JSON list of C-alpha atoms in Angstrom, two decimals:
[
{"chain": "A", "resi": 29, "resn": "MET", "atom": "CA", "xyz": [218.63, -6.30, 133.96]},
{"chain": "A", "resi": 30, "resn": "ARG", "atom": "CA", "xyz": [217.45, -2.70, 132.53]},
{"chain": "A", "resi": 31, "resn": "SER", "atom": "CA", "xyz": [217.09, -0.18, 135.38]},
{"chain": "A", "resi": 32, "resn": "ASP", "atom": "CA", "xyz": [212.82, 0.34, 133.89]},
{"chain": "A", "resi": 33, "resn": "GLU", "atom": "CA", "xyz": [212.35, -3.78, 134.98]},
{"chain": "A", "resi": 34, "resn": "VAL", "atom": "CA", "xyz": [210.92, -4.91, 137.95]},
{"chain": "A", "resi": 35, "resn": "ALA", "atom": "CA", "xyz": [211.77, -8.65, 138.68]},
{"chain": "A", "resi": 36, "resn": "MET", "atom": "CA", "xyz": [208.41, -10.45, 139.36]},
{"chain": "A", "resi": 37, "resn": "ARG", "atom": "CA", "xyz": [207.95, -12.59, 142.46]},
{"chain": "A", "resi": 38, "resn": "LEU", "atom": "CA", "xyz": [206.53, -16.19, 142.00]},
{"chain": "A", "resi": 39, "resn": "ALA", "atom": "CA", "xyz": [203.52, -16.80, 143.65]},
{"chain": "A", "resi": 40, "resn": "ARG", "atom": "CA", "xyz": [203.03, -20.42, 144.35]},
{"chain": "A", "resi": 41, "resn": "GLY", "atom": "CA", "xyz": [200.01, -21.55, 143.70]},
{"chain": "A", "resi": 42, "resn": "ARG", "atom": "CA", "xyz": [197.67, -23.94, 140.94]},
{"chain": "A", "resi": 43, "resn": "ARG", "atom": "CA", "xyz": [195.54, -20.70, 139.84]},
{"chain": "A", "resi": 44, "resn": "HIS", "atom": "CA", "xyz": [196.54, -17.13, 139.93]},
{"chain": "A", "resi": 45, "resn": "VAL", "atom": "CA", "xyz": [193.81, -14.15, 138.95]},
{"chain": "A", "resi": 46, "resn": "PRO", "atom": "CA", "xyz": [194.34, -10.86, 138.63]},
{"chain": "A", "resi": 47, "resn": "SER", "atom": "CA", "xyz": [192.93, -7.70, 139.81]},
{"chain": "A", "resi": 48, "resn": "PRO", "atom": "CA", "xyz": [191.40, -5.14, 137.10]},
{"chain": "A", "resi": 49, "resn": "HIS", "atom": "CA", "xyz": [191.82, -2.85, 139.76]},
{"chain": "A", "resi": 50, "resn": "GLY", "atom": "CA", "xyz": [196.17, -3.94, 140.27]},
{"chain": "A", "resi": 51, "resn": "GLY", "atom": "CA", "xyz": [198.36, -4.77, 142.91]},
{"chain": "A", "resi": 52, "resn": "LYS", "atom": "CA", "xyz": [196.19, -8.57, 143.64]},
{"chain": "A", "resi": 53, "resn": "VAL", "atom": "CA", "xyz": [196.40, -11.47, 142.23]},
{"chain": "A", "resi": 54, "resn": "PHE", "atom": "CA", "xyz": [194.46, -14.24, 143.87]},
{"chain": "A", "resi": 55, "resn": "VAL", "atom": "CA", "xyz": [195.58, -17.42, 144.44]},
{"chain": "A", "resi": 56, "resn": "THR", "atom": "CA", "xyz": [194.37, -20.09, 145.18]},
{"chain": "A", "resi": 57, "resn": "ASP", "atom": "CA", "xyz": [195.25, -24.54, 144.88]},
{"chain": "A", "resi": 58, "resn": "MET", "atom": "CA", "xyz": [192.77, -26.53, 142.67]},
{"chain": "A", "resi": 59, "resn": "CYS", "atom": "CA", "xyz": [193.02, -29.69, 145.73]},
{"chain": "A", "resi": 60, "resn": "GLY", "atom": "CA", "xyz": [192.41, -30.65, 149.47]},
{"chain": "A", "resi": 61, "resn": "ARG", "atom": "CA", "xyz": [191.36, -27.62, 151.30]},
{"chain": "A", "resi": 62, "resn": "HIS", "atom": "CA", "xyz": [191.03, -24.97, 148.81]},
{"chain": "A", "resi": 63, "resn": "PRO", "atom": "CA", "xyz": [194.09, -23.01, 150.46]},
{"chain": "A", "resi": 64, "resn": "CYS", "atom": "CA", "xyz": [194.12, -19.21, 148.86]},
{"chain": "A", "resi": 65, "resn": "HIS", "atom": "CA", "xyz": [195.78, -15.74, 149.56]},
{"chain": "A", "resi": 66, "resn": "LEU", "atom": "CA", "xyz": [195.47, -12.53, 147.76]},
{"chain": "A", "resi": 67, "resn": "VAL", "atom": "CA", "xyz": [199.22, -11.91, 146.67]},
{"chain": "A", "resi": 68, "resn": "ASP", "atom": "CA", "xyz": [201.16, -8.13, 145.89]},
{"chain": "A", "resi": 69, "resn": "PRO", "atom": "CA", "xyz": [202.81, -9.28, 142.62]},
{"chain": "A", "resi": 70, "resn": "PHE", "atom": "CA", "xyz": [205.53, -6.58, 142.65]},
{"chain": "A", "resi": 71, "resn": "THR", "atom": "CA", "xyz": [206.29, -6.87, 146.13]},
{"chain": "A", "resi": 72, "resn": "GLY", "atom": "CA", "xyz": [205.32, -10.98, 147.20]},
{"chain": "A", "resi": 73, "resn": "GLU", "atom": "CA", "xyz": [203.44, -9.81, 150.00]},
{"chain": "A", "resi": 74, "resn": "ARG", "atom": "CA", "xyz": [200.61, -11.77, 150.47]},
{"chain": "A", "resi": 75, "resn": "THR", "atom": "CA", "xyz": [196.67, -11.43, 152.27]},
{"chain": "A", "resi": 76, "resn": "PRO", "atom": "CA", "xyz": [195.51, -14.39, 154.20]},
{"chain": "A", "resi": 77, "resn": "LEU", "atom": "CA", "xyz": [192.15, -16.03, 153.05]},
{"chain": "A", "resi": 78, "resn": "PRO", "atom": "CA", "xyz": [189.94, -18.69, 154.43]},
{"chain": "A", "resi": 79, "resn": "ASP", "atom": "CA", "xyz": [190.11, -21.80, 152.01]},
{"chain": "A", "resi": 80, "resn": "LEU", "atom": "CA", "xyz": [187.91, -20.87, 149.17]},
{"chain": "A", "resi": 81, "resn": "PRO", "atom": "CA", "xyz": [184.11, -21.76, 149.80]},
{"chain": "A", "resi": 82, "resn": "VAL", "atom": "CA", "xyz": [182.04, -24.69, 148.36]},
{"chain": "A", "resi": 83, "resn": "PRO", "atom": "CA", "xyz": [179.91, -23.08, 145.81]},
{"chain": "A", "resi": 84, "resn": "LEU", "atom": "CA", "xyz": [175.90, -24.08, 147.42]},
{"chain": "A", "resi": 85, "resn": "SER", "atom": "CA", "xyz": [174.79, -26.62, 145.26]},
{"chain": "A", "resi": 86, "resn": "GLU", "atom": "CA", "xyz": [177.29, -28.59, 146.43]},
{"chain": "A", "resi": 87, "resn": "GLU", "atom": "CA", "xyz": [176.74, -28.61, 149.73]},
{"chain": "A", "resi": 88, "resn": "GLU", "atom": "CA", "xyz": [172.73, -28.81, 149.66]},
{"chain": "A", "resi": 89, "resn": "PRO", "atom": "CA", "xyz": [170.92, -32.31, 147.77]},
{"chain": "A", "resi": 90, "resn": "MET", "atom": "CA", "xyz": [169.45, -32.58, 144.49]},
{"chain": "A", "resi": 91, "resn": "PRO", "atom": "CA", "xyz": [165.59, -32.59, 143.98]},
{"chain": "A", "resi": 92, "resn": "VAL", "atom": "CA", "xyz": [165.12, -35.59, 142.17]},
{"chain": "A", "resi": 93, "resn": "LEU", "atom": "CA", "xyz": [162.65, -34.80, 138.79]},
{"chain": "A", "resi": 94, "resn": "GLU", "atom": "CA", "xyz": [159.50, -37.36, 138.90]},
{"chain": "A", "resi": 95, "resn": "THR", "atom": "CA", "xyz": [159.68, -38.90, 135.20]},
{"chain": "A", "resi": 96, "resn": "ASP", "atom": "CA", "xyz": [156.13, -37.43, 134.47]},
{"chain": "A", "resi": 97, "resn": "ARG", "atom": "CA", "xyz": [158.12, -33.98, 134.44]},
{"chain": "A", "resi": 98, "resn": "SER", "atom": "CA", "xyz": [159.88, -32.23, 132.14]},
{"chain": "A", "resi": 99, "resn": "GLU", "atom": "CA", "xyz": [163.53, -31.10, 131.92]},
{"chain": "A", "resi": 100, "resn": "PRO", "atom": "CA", "xyz": [164.56, -28.18, 133.78]},
{"chain": "A", "resi": 101, "resn": "ARG", "atom": "CA", "xyz": [165.32, -25.28, 131.59]},
{"chain": "A", "resi": 102, "resn": "TYR", "atom": "CA", "xyz": [168.53, -24.58, 133.03]},
{"chain": "A", "resi": 103, "resn": "ARG", "atom": "CA", "xyz": [171.29, -27.21, 133.76]},
{"chain": "A", "resi": 104, "resn": "LEU", "atom": "CA", "xyz": [173.12, -26.74, 136.96]},
{"chain": "A", "resi": 105, "resn": "SER", "atom": "CA", "xyz": [176.30, -25.35, 136.68]},
{"chain": "A", "resi": 106, "resn": "THR", "atom": "CA", "xyz": [178.95, -28.26, 136.94]},
{"chain": "A", "resi": 107, "resn": "ASP", "atom": "CA", "xyz": [182.57, -25.69, 136.52]},
{"chain": "A", "resi": 108, "resn": "ASP", "atom": "CA", "xyz": [184.08, -23.62, 139.10]},
{"chain": "A", "resi": 109, "resn": "ALA", "atom": "CA", "xyz": [183.11, -21.21, 136.75]},
{"chain": "A", "resi": 110, "resn": "PHE", "atom": "CA", "xyz": [185.70, -18.85, 139.55]},
{"chain": "A", "resi": 111, "resn": "ALA", "atom": "CA", "xyz": [185.61, -15.19, 139.63]},
{"chain": "A", "resi": 112, "resn": "TRP", "atom": "CA", "xyz": [186.12, -12.49, 142.21]},
{"chain": "A", "resi": 113, "resn": "ASP", "atom": "CA", "xyz": [187.02, -8.88, 142.61]},
{"chain": "A", "resi": 114, "resn": "TRP", "atom": "CA", "xyz": [188.36, -6.52, 146.11]},
{"chain": "A", "resi": 115, "resn": "SER", "atom": "CA", "xyz": [186.61, -3.47, 147.93]},
{"chain": "A", "resi": 116, "resn": "PRO", "atom": "CA", "xyz": [188.31, -1.32, 150.83]},
{"chain": "A", "resi": 117, "resn": "HIS", "atom": "CA", "xyz": [186.14, -3.34, 152.63]},
{"chain": "A", "resi": 118, "resn": "GLY", "atom": "CA", "xyz": [186.76, -6.87, 151.84]},
{"chain": "A", "resi": 119, "resn": "VAL", "atom": "CA", "xyz": [186.65, -10.12, 148.52]},
{"chain": "A", "resi": 120, "resn": "ILE", "atom": "CA", "xyz": [183.77, -10.93, 146.84]},
{"chain": "A", "resi": 121, "resn": "VAL", "atom": "CA", "xyz": [184.46, -13.95, 144.97]},
{"chain": "A", "resi": 122, "resn": "ALA", "atom": "CA", "xyz": [181.79, -15.67, 142.51]},
{"chain": "A", "resi": 123, "resn": "ARG", "atom": "CA", "xyz": [182.07, -19.78, 142.66]},
{"chain": "A", "resi": 124, "resn": "GLY", "atom": "CA", "xyz": [179.50, -22.44, 140.64]},
{"chain": "A", "resi": 125, "resn": "ASP", "atom": "CA", "xyz": [176.11, -20.75, 141.73]},
{"chain": "A", "resi": 126, "resn": "THR", "atom": "CA", "xyz": [177.35, -19.01, 144.63]},
{"chain": "A", "resi": 127, "resn": "VAL", "atom": "CA", "xyz": [179.01, -15.76, 145.16]},
{"chain": "A", "resi": 128, "resn": "PHE", "atom": "CA", "xyz": [180.81, -15.26, 149.44]},
{"chain": "A", "resi": 129, "resn": "PHE", "atom": "CA", "xyz": [182.12, -12.54, 150.51]},
{"chain": "A", "resi": 130, "resn": "CYS", "atom": "CA", "xyz": [185.22, -11.98, 153.01]},
{"chain": "A", "resi": 131, "resn": "LYS", "atom": "CA", "xyz": [185.61, -8.57, 154.70]},
{"chain": "A", "resi": 132, "resn": "ALA", "atom": "CA", "xyz": [189.05, -7.05, 155.54]},
{"chain": "A", "resi": 133, "resn": "GLY", "atom": "CA", "xyz": [190.77, -9.36, 158.29]},
{"chain": "A", "resi": 134, "resn": "GLY", "atom": "CA", "xyz": [187.77, -11.92, 158.72]},
{"chain": "A", "resi": 135, "resn": "ASP", "atom": "CA", "xyz": [188.04, -15.72, 158.43]},
{"chain": "A", "resi": 136, "resn": "GLU", "atom": "CA", "xyz": [185.50, -16.11, 156.79]},
{"chain": "A", "resi": 137, "resn": "TRP", "atom": "CA", "xyz": [183.11, -16.57, 153.55]},
{"chain": "A", "resi": 138, "resn": "THR", "atom": "CA", "xyz": [180.00, -14.99, 154.05]},
{"chain": "A", "resi": 139, "resn": "PRO", "atom": "CA", "xyz": [177.25, -15.82, 151.33]},
{"chain": "A", "resi": 140, "resn": "VAL", "atom": "CA", "xyz": [175.25, -12.80, 149.14]},
{"chain": "A", "resi": 141, "resn": "HIS", "atom": "CA", "xyz": [174.08, -13.77, 146.62]},
{"chain": "A", "resi": 142, "resn": "ARG", "atom": "CA", "xyz": [173.02, -17.81, 144.25]},
{"chain": "A", "resi": 143, "resn": "SER", "atom": "CA", "xyz": [172.34, -17.43, 141.09]},
{"chain": "A", "resi": 144, "resn": "SER", "atom": "CA", "xyz": [168.06, -19.54, 140.87]},
{"chain": "A", "resi": 145, "resn": "HIS", "atom": "CA", "xyz": [169.61, -21.06, 137.68]},
{"chain": "A", "resi": 146, "resn": "GLY", "atom": "CA", "xyz": [172.43, -21.51, 138.56]},
{"chain": "A", "resi": 147, "resn": "SER", "atom": "CA", "xyz": [174.36, -19.73, 136.33]},
{"chain": "A", "resi": 148, "resn": "ALA", "atom": "CA", "xyz": [178.41, -19.07, 136.67]},
{"chain": "A", "resi": 149, "resn": "MET", "atom": "CA", "xyz": [178.38, -15.29, 137.10]},
{"chain": "A", "resi": 150, "resn": "THR", "atom": "CA", "xyz": [181.18, -12.66, 136.93]},
{"chain": "A", "resi": 151, "resn": "VAL", "atom": "CA", "xyz": [182.06, -9.86, 140.44]},
{"chain": "A", "resi": 152, "resn": "ASN", "atom": "CA", "xyz": [183.29, -6.35, 139.93]},
{"chain": "A", "resi": 153, "resn": "TYR", "atom": "CA", "xyz": [183.77, -3.79, 141.73]},
{"chain": "A", "resi": 154, "resn": "ARG", "atom": "CA", "xyz": [183.20, 0.24, 141.26]},
{"chain": "A", "resi": 155, "resn": "GLY", "atom": "CA", "xyz": [182.11, 3.09, 143.38]},
{"chain": "A", "resi": 156, "resn": "GLY", "atom": "CA", "xyz": [181.44, 1.32, 146.38]},
{"chain": "A", "resi": 157, "resn": "PHE", "atom": "CA", "xyz": [178.83, -1.26, 145.01]},
{"chain": "A", "resi": 158, "resn": "PHE", "atom": "CA", "xyz": [179.67, -4.58, 143.79]},
{"chain": "A", "resi": 159, "resn": "PHE", "atom": "CA", "xyz": [178.07, -6.05, 140.45]},
{"chain": "A", "resi": 160, "resn": "VAL", "atom": "CA", "xyz": [176.92, -9.82, 140.40]},
{"chain": "A", "resi": 161, "resn": "LEU", "atom": "CA", "xyz": [176.16, -10.17, 136.52]},
{"chain": "A", "resi": 162, "resn": "GLU", "atom": "CA", "xyz": [174.67, -14.08, 135.41]},
{"chain": "A", "resi": 163, "resn": "GLU", "atom": "CA", "xyz": [175.62, -14.86, 131.99]},
{"chain": "A", "resi": 164, "resn": "LEU", "atom": "CA", "xyz": [173.04, -16.98, 132.05]},
{"chain": "A", "resi": 165, "resn": "SER", "atom": "CA", "xyz": [170.33, -14.47, 132.20]},
{"chain": "A", "resi": 166, "resn": "LEU", "atom": "CA", "xyz": [172.13, -11.25, 131.77]},
{"chain": "A", "resi": 167, "resn": "ARG", "atom": "CA", "xyz": [171.09, -10.05, 134.69]},
{"chain": "A", "resi": 168, "resn": "THR", "atom": "CA", "xyz": [172.41, -8.41, 137.02]},
{"chain": "A", "resi": 169, "resn": "ALA", "atom": "CA", "xyz": [172.74, -7.69, 141.13]},
{"chain": "A", "resi": 170, "resn": "VAL", "atom": "CA", "xyz": [173.61, -4.07, 142.77]},
{"chain": "A", "resi": 171, "resn": "ILE", "atom": "CA", "xyz": [174.85, -5.44, 146.45]},
{"chain": "A", "resi": 172, "resn": "ASP", "atom": "CA", "xyz": [176.36, -2.51, 148.60]},
{"chain": "A", "resi": 173, "resn": "ALA", "atom": "CA", "xyz": [180.23, -3.52, 149.60]},
{"chain": "A", "resi": 174, "resn": "GLU", "atom": "CA", "xyz": [179.55, -2.47, 152.80]},
{"chain": "A", "resi": 175, "resn": "THR", "atom": "CA", "xyz": [175.94, -2.95, 154.06]},
{"chain": "A", "resi": 176, "resn": "LEU", "atom": "CA", "xyz": [176.40, -6.18, 152.05]},
{"chain": "A", "resi": 177, "resn": "ASP", "atom": "CA", "xyz": [172.43, -5.23, 151.33]},
{"chain": "A", "resi": 178, "resn": "ARG", "atom": "CA", "xyz": [171.08, -6.02, 147.54]},
{"chain": "A", "resi": 179, "resn": "SER", "atom": "CA", "xyz": [171.09, -1.98, 146.00]},
{"chain": "A", "resi": 180, "resn": "ALA", "atom": "CA", "xyz": [169.04, -2.38, 142.91]},
{"chain": "A", "resi": 181, "resn": "GLU", "atom": "CA", "xyz": [168.63, -5.61, 140.50]},
{"chain": "A", "resi": 182, "resn": "ILE", "atom": "CA", "xyz": [169.18, -4.64, 136.54]},
{"chain": "A", "resi": 183, "resn": "ASP", "atom": "CA", "xyz": [166.61, -6.37, 134.35]},
{"chain": "A", "resi": 184, "resn": "PRO", "atom": "CA", "xyz": [168.57, -7.78, 131.24]},
{"chain": "A", "resi": 185, "resn": "PRO", "atom": "CA", "xyz": [168.60, -5.68, 127.79]},
{"chain": "A", "resi": 186, "resn": "PRO", "atom": "CA", "xyz": [165.97, -7.42, 125.20]},
{"chain": "A", "resi": 187, "resn": "ARG", "atom": "CA", "xyz": [167.19, -10.84, 124.07]},
{"chain": "A", "resi": 188, "resn": "ASP", "atom": "CA", "xyz": [167.90, -10.05, 120.81]},
{"chain": "A", "resi": 189, "resn": "GLY", "atom": "CA", "xyz": [169.60, -13.15, 119.32]},
{"chain": "A", "resi": 190, "resn": "GLY", "atom": "CA", "xyz": [171.29, -16.08, 120.85]},
{"chain": "A", "resi": 191, "resn": "VAL", "atom": "CA", "xyz": [174.50, -14.76, 123.61]},
{"chain": "A", "resi": 192, "resn": "HIS", "atom": "CA", "xyz": [177.95, -16.47, 122.66]},
{"chain": "A", "resi": 193, "resn": "LEU", "atom": "CA", "xyz": [179.11, -13.61, 124.96]},
{"chain": "A", "resi": 194, "resn": "ALA", "atom": "CA", "xyz": [178.83, -11.48, 127.74]},
{"chain": "A", "resi": 195, "resn": "PHE", "atom": "CA", "xyz": [181.15, -8.96, 129.74]},
{"chain": "A", "resi": 196, "resn": "LEU", "atom": "CA", "xyz": [180.49, -6.78, 132.59]},
{"chain": "A", "resi": 197, "resn": "VAL", "atom": "CA", "xyz": [182.51, -3.51, 132.31]},
{"chain": "A", "resi": 198, "resn": "THR", "atom": "CA", "xyz": [183.32, -1.29, 135.35]},
{"chain": "A", "resi": 199, "resn": "SER", "atom": "CA", "xyz": [184.78, 2.42, 134.19]},
{"chain": "A", "resi": 200, "resn": "THR", "atom": "CA", "xyz": [185.10, 5.69, 136.58]},
{"chain": "A", "resi": 201, "resn": "ASP", "atom": "CA", "xyz": [181.78, 6.98, 135.40]},
{"chain": "A", "resi": 202, "resn": "ASN", "atom": "CA", "xyz": [179.66, 4.05, 134.22]},
{"chain": "A", "resi": 203, "resn": "VAL", "atom": "CA", "xyz": [178.98, 0.39, 133.80]},
{"chain": "A", "resi": 204, "resn": "LEU", "atom": "CA", "xyz": [178.75, -0.99, 131.03]},
{"chain": "A", "resi": 205, "resn": "LEU", "atom": "CA", "xyz": [177.37, -4.61, 129.41]},
{"chain": "A", "resi": 206, "resn": "LEU", "atom": "CA", "xyz": [178.93, -6.06, 126.58]},
{"chain": "A", "resi": 207, "resn": "VAL", "atom": "CA", "xyz": [176.96, -9.01, 124.46]},
{"chain": "A", "resi": 208, "resn": "SER", "atom": "CA", "xyz": [177.87, -10.97, 122.18]},
{"chain": "A", "resi": 209, "resn": "ARG", "atom": "CA", "xyz": [175.47, -12.59, 120.25]},
{"chain": "A", "resi": 210, "resn": "ASP", "atom": "CA", "xyz": [173.91, -13.78, 116.45]},
{"chain": "A", "resi": 211, "resn": "GLY", "atom": "CA", "xyz": [177.45, -16.41, 116.13]},
{"chain": "A", "resi": 212, "resn": "TYR", "atom": "CA", "xyz": [179.80, -13.45, 116.32]},
{"chain": "A", "resi": 213, "resn": "ARG", "atom": "CA", "xyz": [181.94, -15.23, 119.35]},
{"chain": "A", "resi": 214, "resn": "SER", "atom": "CA", "xyz": [185.31, -12.98, 118.62]},
{"chain": "A", "resi": 215, "resn": "THR", "atom": "CA", "xyz": [183.13, -9.96, 118.40]},
{"chain": "A", "resi": 216, "resn": "PHE", "atom": "CA", "xyz": [180.89, -7.75, 121.23]},
{"chain": "A", "resi": 217, "resn": "THR", "atom": "CA", "xyz": [177.88, -7.51, 118.91]},
{"chain": "A", "resi": 218, "resn": "HIS", "atom": "CA", "xyz": [175.65, -5.01, 121.14]},
{"chain": "A", "resi": 219, "resn": "ALA", "atom": "CA", "xyz": [176.86, -2.61, 124.30]},
{"chain": "A", "resi": 220, "resn": "TYR", "atom": "CA", "xyz": [174.60, -1.64, 127.35]},
{"chain": "A", "resi": 221, "resn": "ARG", "atom": "CA", "xyz": [174.78, 1.70, 129.58]},
{"chain": "A", "resi": 222, "resn": "ALA", "atom": "CA", "xyz": [173.56, 1.51, 133.19]},
{"chain": "A", "resi": 223, "resn": "HIS", "atom": "CA", "xyz": [170.87, 4.33, 133.55]},
{"chain": "A", "resi": 224, "resn": "ARG", "atom": "CA", "xyz": [168.05, 5.40, 135.91]},
{"chain": "A", "resi": 225, "resn": "PRO", "atom": "CA", "xyz": [165.34, 7.24, 133.13]},
{"chain": "A", "resi": 226, "resn": "ARG", "atom": "CA", "xyz": [163.33, 8.37, 136.35]},
{"chain": "A", "resi": 227, "resn": "GLN", "atom": "CA", "xyz": [165.15, 9.18, 139.61]},
{"chain": "A", "resi": 228, "resn": "ASP", "atom": "CA", "xyz": [162.51, 7.20, 141.67]},
{"chain": "A", "resi": 229, "resn": "GLY", "atom": "CA", "xyz": [163.22, 4.40, 138.87]},
{"chain": "A", "resi": 230, "resn": "PRO", "atom": "CA", "xyz": [164.97, 1.70, 138.64]},
{"chain": "A", "resi": 231, "resn": "VAL", "atom": "CA", "xyz": [167.83, 1.08, 136.82]},
{"chain": "A", "resi": 232, "resn": "GLN", "atom": "CA", "xyz": [167.95, -0.52, 133.26]},
{"chain": "A", "resi": 233, "resn": "TRP", "atom": "CA", "xyz": [170.90, -0.94, 130.58]},
{"chain": "A", "resi": 234, "resn": "GLU", "atom": "CA", "xyz": [170.11, 1.41, 127.41]},
{"chain": "A", "resi": 235, "resn": "GLN", "atom": "CA", "xyz": [172.53, 0.64, 124.59]},
{"chain": "A", "resi": 236, "resn": "VAL", "atom": "CA", "xyz": [174.77, 2.60, 123.10]},
{"chain": "A", "resi": 237, "resn": "LYS", "atom": "CA", "xyz": [177.01, 2.80, 120.00]},
{"chain": "A", "resi": 238, "resn": "ASN", "atom": "CA", "xyz": [179.77, 5.23, 121.29]},
{"chain": "A", "resi": 239, "resn": "ILE", "atom": "CA", "xyz": [181.86, 4.79, 124.28]},
{"chain": "A", "resi": 240, "resn": "GLY", "atom": "CA", "xyz": [183.62, 8.59, 123.95]},
{"chain": "A", "resi": 241, "resn": "ASP", "atom": "CA", "xyz": [187.43, 8.81, 124.43]},
{"chain": "A", "resi": 242, "resn": "ARG", "atom": "CA", "xyz": [187.30, 5.67, 126.45]},
{"chain": "A", "resi": 243, "resn": "THR", "atom": "CA", "xyz": [189.05, 1.81, 125.74]},
{"chain": "A", "resi": 244, "resn": "VAL", "atom": "CA", "xyz": [187.77, -1.08, 127.09]},
{"chain": "A", "resi": 245, "resn": "PHE", "atom": "CA", "xyz": [190.04, -4.33, 127.84]},
{"chain": "A", "resi": 246, "resn": "VAL", "atom": "CA", "xyz": [188.10, -8.11, 128.60]},
{"chain": "A", "resi": 247, "resn": "ASP", "atom": "CA", "xyz": [190.02, -11.22, 130.56]},
{"chain": "A", "resi": 248, "resn": "GLY", "atom": "CA", "xyz": [188.11, -14.60, 131.55]},
{"chain": "A", "resi": 249, "resn": "ALA", "atom": "CA", "xyz": [186.10, -12.60, 134.31]},
{"chain": "A", "resi": 250, "resn": "HIS", "atom": "CA", "xyz": [186.90, -8.90, 134.55]},
{"chain": "A", "resi": 251, "resn": "GLY", "atom": "CA", "xyz": [186.67, -5.67, 132.04]},
{"chain": "A", "resi": 252, "resn": "PHE", "atom": "CA", "xyz": [187.58, -2.51, 132.56]},
{"chain": "A", "resi": 253, "resn": "THR", "atom": "CA", "xyz": [188.19, 0.50, 130.54]},
{"chain": "A", "resi": 254, "resn": "VAL", "atom": "CA", "xyz": [190.90, 3.06, 130.35]},
{"chain": "A", "resi": 255, "resn": "ARG", "atom": "CA", "xyz": [191.39, 6.97, 128.24]},
{"chain": "A", "resi": 256, "resn": "ALA", "atom": "CA", "xyz": [192.26, 6.47, 124.90]},
{"chain": "A", "resi": 257, "resn": "GLY", "atom": "CA", "xyz": [195.75, 7.43, 124.36]},
{"chain": "A", "resi": 258, "resn": "GLY", "atom": "CA", "xyz": [199.07, 6.73, 122.35]},
{"chain": "A", "resi": 259, "resn": "ARG", "atom": "CA", "xyz": [199.29, 3.34, 120.87]},
{"chain": "A", "resi": 260, "resn": "VAL", "atom": "CA", "xyz": [195.95, 2.55, 123.04]},
{"chain": "A", "resi": 261, "resn": "ARG", "atom": "CA", "xyz": [192.41, 2.94, 120.23]},
{"chain": "A", "resi": 262, "resn": "ARG", "atom": "CA", "xyz": [189.98, 5.62, 121.22]},
{"chain": "A", "resi": 263, "resn": "ASN", "atom": "CA", "xyz": [186.10, 3.47, 121.38]},
{"chain": "A", "resi": 264, "resn": "CYS", "atom": "CA", "xyz": [187.49, 0.14, 121.33]},
{"chain": "A", "resi": 265, "resn": "VAL", "atom": "CA", "xyz": [187.70, -3.51, 123.04]},
{"chain": "A", "resi": 266, "resn": "TYR", "atom": "CA", "xyz": [191.12, -5.69, 123.35]},
{"chain": "A", "resi": 267, "resn": "VAL", "atom": "CA", "xyz": [190.64, -8.84, 124.27]}
]
């Protein structure tokens, strides 16, 4: 083995989801009580977590529609739709229609957000806040990572064609929303930046055409930016 290579220790579990911040991988079995933990992929150090929580939609009885009523506009989530991130205060996970938080060293998950439309969600941490994006409505809840209070809610950008993909991307100095519309399943057609037009006004999405010298990387559940350089091109998205 060359001196610049790192031997990666095996993290045993059925699902392994890395954090965009690095240094942590969420490991969980998808059977039984869904045991889970965090693991450092370089040292093998484990951080125990409570068993993966059950979405509220699976614990509460589903309402029965009367025969003369129309079908609901939004279908409920039927898959796991797992996403996660972490902060110095603890770990946040999205599963089904519910977002849960477990404080560092804690032994239980606390529900902090539930989608009213049964939407799958992504979760991202940046600058003391968790950003929860509902993929069906593109509505974003901003949650204080320390108090878990709702800090703000960002309305979705103007509807301009159907949405096929959407990623919320955290940056060192901003939050971006990347959207693929109009059938372009492998290309992001719109980019938005979170901003507050007035100091006392709400946070809104502003469409942008350029993200400067930053480069975006996205995976199945996260998005993050790095400064361009070398073989990494500026103002591009890598998927």
